[in-house]
Amino acid sequence: QVQLKESGPGLVQPSQTLSLTCTVSGFSLTSYHVSWVRQPPGKGLEWMGVIWTGGSTAYNSLLKSRLSISRDISKSQVFLKMNSLQTEDTATYYCARGHGGYLLYWGQGVMVTVSS
Amino acid sequence: DIQMTQSPASLSASLGETVTIECRASEDIYNGLAWYQQKPGKSPQLLIYNANSLHTGVPSRFSGSGSGTQYSLKINSLQSEDVASYFCQQYYDYYTFGAGTKLELK
């Protein structure tokens, strides 16, 4: 069955770079696109970016200068890197598989706290 | 970028009541709209896609409607398990989420 699982550090220091991995199973990254979505505590969802089936990417214009999404097809992994982290980047980070345009399958999320 | 304005931000309703949540897009999104339900501590779950198509396994008391820039999610006969936050999302032009609606029982 389709599964996505995020992994990464729970704590990142301000100004540092966040690196997250989304490991997927049950589908190929060449057949479905994967997005990253984040949610600050008690707040709403924010789409961050997407890696399309062909490997091209698109980013939220508000995060574009700090964000990079890549993948390793052989390992079924999608990577997120975001630099210059601030406290307002504290959030639960989700990866989700697209189906057409909507997001059908979601990972469980990983909580990232930005603090010194 | 397309903006999504969702209302109300919070809603209190009684069991058995019908509730409606609305989303307005800043431009025509041609029915490229989904609704998600999120319970505390859980990932969002798809309810509706293409503005009015019910995702497999979602109870029929949920329905979506709308066109152009105006869309709504209706929950008929509210059940206790419907207490959650609800988010709209446009996917006509990349992705944008609404700010969410927190639904509580009165």
Coordinates of C-alpha atoms in Angstrom, one line a residue:
Chain A
Q1 CA 0.0 0.0 0.0
V2 CA 1.0 3.6 -0.4
Q3 CA 3.0 5.0 2.5
L4 CA 5.1 8.1 3.1
K5 CA 7.3 8.7 6.1
E6 CA 9.1 11.9 7.0
S7 CA 12.4 11.8 9.0
G8 CA 14.8 14.4 10.2
P9 CA 16.1 16.3 13.2
G10 CA 13.5 17.4 15.8
L11 CA 15.6 20.4 16.8
V12 CA 17.4 22.9 14.6
Q13 CA 19.3 26.0 15.7
P14 CA 18.3 29.4 14.3
S15 CA 20.1 30.4 11.0
Q16 CA 20.9 26.7 10.3
T17 CA 19.7 24.5 7.5
L18 CA 16.9 22.0 7.8
S19 CA 17.2 18.7 6.0
L20 CA 14.2 16.3 5.8
T21 CA 13.7 13.1 4.0
C22 CA 10.4 11.6 2.8
T23 CA 10.7 7.9 2.2
V24 CA 7.9 6.5 0.1
S25 CA 6.6 3.0 -0.7
G26 CA 3.9 1.5 -2.8
F27 CA 4.4 3.9 -5.8
S28 CA 7.2 5.3 -8.0
L29 CA 8.4 8.9 -7.8
T30 CA 8.4 8.8 -11.6
S31 CA 4.6 8.2 -11.6
Y32 CA 3.4 10.6 -8.9
H33 CA 4.5 14.0 -7.7
V34 CA 5.3 14.7 -4.0
S35 CA 4.7 17.9 -2.2
W36 CA 6.0 19.2 1.1
V37 CA 3.4 21.0 3.4
R38 CA 4.0 22.4 6.8
Q39 CA 1.9 23.4 9.8
P40 CA 3.0 25.6 12.7
P41 CA 1.6 24.6 16.0
G42 CA -2.1 25.4 16.2
K43 CA -2.1 27.0 12.8
G44 CA -3.1 26.2 9.2
L45 CA -1.4 24.3 6.4
E46 CA 1.2 25.9 4.1
W47 CA 2.2 24.4 0.8
M48 CA 6.0 24.6 0.5
G49 CA 6.8 23.0 -2.8
V50 CA 6.5 20.0 -5.2
I51 CA 8.8 17.7 -7.1
W52 CA 7.1 16.6 -10.3
T53 CA 7.3 13.2 -11.9
G54 CA 10.0 14.4 -14.3
G55 CA 12.1 15.8 -11.6
S56 CA 11.3 19.5 -12.0
T57 CA 10.3 21.5 -9.0
A58 CA 8.1 24.4 -8.0
Y59 CA 8.1 26.4 -4.8
N60 CA 5.9 28.6 -2.7
S61 CA 7.0 32.1 -3.7
L62 CA 7.4 33.1 -0.1
L63 CA 9.9 30.3 0.5
K64 CA 11.5 30.0 -2.9
S65 CA 14.8 31.7 -1.9
R66 CA 15.4 29.4 1.0
L67 CA 14.0 26.1 -0.2
S68 CA 15.3 23.2 -2.3
I69 CA 13.5 19.9 -3.1
S70 CA 15.2 16.9 -4.7
R71 CA 14.9 13.2 -4.9
D72 CA 16.6 9.8 -5.2
I73 CA 14.5 7.6 -7.4
S74 CA 16.4 4.4 -6.6
K75 CA 15.9 4.9 -2.9
S76 CA 12.3 6.2 -3.2
Q77 CA 13.2 9.3 -1.3
V78 CA 12.4 12.9 -1.6
F79 CA 14.5 15.5 0.2
L80 CA 13.7 19.0 1.5
K81 CA 16.4 21.5 2.4
M82 CA 15.6 24.9 3.8
N83 CA 18.2 27.4 4.9
S84 CA 18.3 30.3 7.3
L85 CA 15.8 28.9 9.7
Q86 CA 14.0 31.1 12.2
T87 CA 11.7 30.4 15.1
E88 CA 8.7 30.9 12.8
D89 CA 9.8 27.9 10.8
T90 CA 8.9 25.7 13.8
A91 CA 6.2 23.4 12.5
T92 CA 5.1 19.9 11.6
Y93 CA 6.4 19.1 8.2
Y94 CA 4.5 16.7 6.0
C95 CA 5.2 15.1 2.6
A96 CA 2.2 14.1 0.5
R97 CA 1.6 12.3 -2.7
G98 CA -0.3 14.1 -5.4
H99 CA -3.1 12.5 -7.4
G100 CA -4.0 14.7 -10.2
G101 CA -3.9 18.0 -8.3
Y102 CA -5.1 17.1 -4.9
L103 CA -3.0 15.4 -2.1
L104 CA -4.4 11.9 -1.6
Y105 CA -1.8 10.3 0.7
W106 CA 0.0 12.1 3.5
G107 CA 2.9 11.1 5.8
Q108 CA 2.5 11.2 9.6
G109 CA 4.5 14.4 9.7
V110 CA 7.7 15.3 11.6
M111 CA 7.8 18.1 14.2
V112 CA 10.7 20.4 13.8
T113 CA 11.5 23.0 16.5
V114 CA 13.8 25.9 15.7
S115 CA 15.5 27.0 18.9
S116 CA 18.9 27.6 20.4
Chain B
D1 CA -0.4 33.6 -6.5
I2 CA -4.0 32.6 -5.9
Q3 CA -5.3 33.4 -2.4
M4 CA -7.9 31.4 -0.6
T5 CA -10.2 33.0 1.9
Q6 CA -11.9 30.5 4.2
S7 CA -14.8 31.2 6.6
P8 CA -15.7 31.0 9.3
A9 CA -12.5 30.5 11.3
S10 CA -14.4 28.6 13.9
L11 CA -17.8 27.1 14.2
S12 CA -19.9 25.6 17.0
A13 CA -22.8 23.4 16.1
S14 CA -25.0 20.8 17.7
L15 CA -25.3 17.1 16.8
G16 CA -27.6 16.5 13.9
E17 CA -27.2 20.1 12.6
T18 CA -26.1 21.0 9.1
V19 CA -23.0 23.2 8.8
T20 CA -21.5 25.0 5.9
I21 CA -17.9 26.1 5.4
E22 CA -17.0 28.4 2.5
C23 CA -13.9 29.2 0.5
R24 CA -13.4 32.1 -1.9
A25 CA -10.6 32.1 -4.4
S26 CA -8.9 35.3 -5.6
E27 CA -9.5 34.2 -9.2
D28 CA -11.4 31.5 -11.0
I29 CA -9.9 28.1 -10.1
Y30 CA -12.2 26.1 -12.4
N31 CA -13.2 23.5 -9.8
G32 CA -9.6 22.7 -8.9
L33 CA -10.5 22.5 -5.2
A34 CA -10.2 19.9 -2.5
W35 CA -11.4 19.8 1.1
Y36 CA -9.5 18.1 3.9
Q37 CA -10.4 17.1 7.4
Q38 CA -7.7 17.1 10.1
K39 CA -8.2 15.8 13.6
P40 CA -5.8 16.8 16.4
G41 CA -2.4 15.2 16.1
K42 CA -3.3 13.6 12.8
S43 CA -2.4 14.2 9.1
P44 CA -5.1 15.8 6.9
Q45 CA -7.4 13.4 5.2
L46 CA -9.0 14.1 1.8
L47 CA -12.8 14.5 1.8
I48 CA -13.7 16.2 -1.5
Y49 CA -11.8 16.7 -4.8
N50 CA -12.7 18.5 -8.0
A51 CA -15.0 20.7 -5.8
N52 CA -17.8 18.2 -5.6
S53 CA -16.5 14.6 -5.9
L54 CA -16.6 12.6 -2.7
H55 CA -13.4 10.7 -1.9
T56 CA -13.9 6.9 -1.5
G57 CA -15.0 6.0 2.0
V58 CA -16.1 9.4 3.0
P59 CA -19.6 9.5 4.5
S60 CA -22.3 10.8 2.2
R61 CA -23.2 13.5 4.7
F62 CA -20.2 15.4 3.4
S63 CA -20.7 17.3 0.1
G64 CA -19.0 20.0 -1.9
S65 CA -20.3 22.5 -4.3
G66 CA -19.4 25.7 -6.1
S67 CA -17.7 27.0 -9.2
G68 CA -15.6 29.9 -10.3
T69 CA -14.3 31.6 -7.2
Q70 CA -16.9 30.4 -4.6
Y71 CA -16.9 27.0 -3.0
S72 CA -18.5 25.4 0.0
L73 CA -18.3 22.2 2.1
K74 CA -21.6 21.1 3.7
I75 CA -21.9 18.5 6.5
N76 CA -25.4 17.2 7.0
S77 CA -26.5 15.7 10.3
L78 CA -23.4 16.5 12.2
Q79 CA -21.8 13.6 14.1
S80 CA -19.4 13.7 17.1
E81 CA -16.6 12.2 14.9
D82 CA -16.9 15.3 12.6
V83 CA -15.3 17.5 15.2
A84 CA -12.1 18.5 13.5
S85 CA -10.5 21.3 11.5
Y86 CA -11.3 21.6 7.8
F87 CA -9.2 23.1 5.1
C88 CA -9.8 24.0 1.5
Q89 CA -7.0 23.8 -1.1
Q90 CA -6.9 25.1 -4.6
Y91 CA -4.8 23.1 -7.1
Y92 CA -5.6 25.0 -10.3
D93 CA -2.4 27.0 -10.1
Y94 CA 0.1 25.2 -7.9
Y95 CA -1.4 24.9 -4.4
T96 CA -2.9 27.2 -1.8
F97 CA -4.7 26.3 1.4
G98 CA -7.4 28.2 3.1
A99 CA -6.7 29.2 6.7
G100 CA -8.9 26.5 8.1
T101 CA -12.2 26.1 10.1
K102 CA -12.2 24.6 13.5
L103 CA -15.5 22.8 14.1
E104 CA -16.6 22.1 17.6
L105 CA -19.7 20.7 19.3
K106 CA -22.1 23.1 21.0

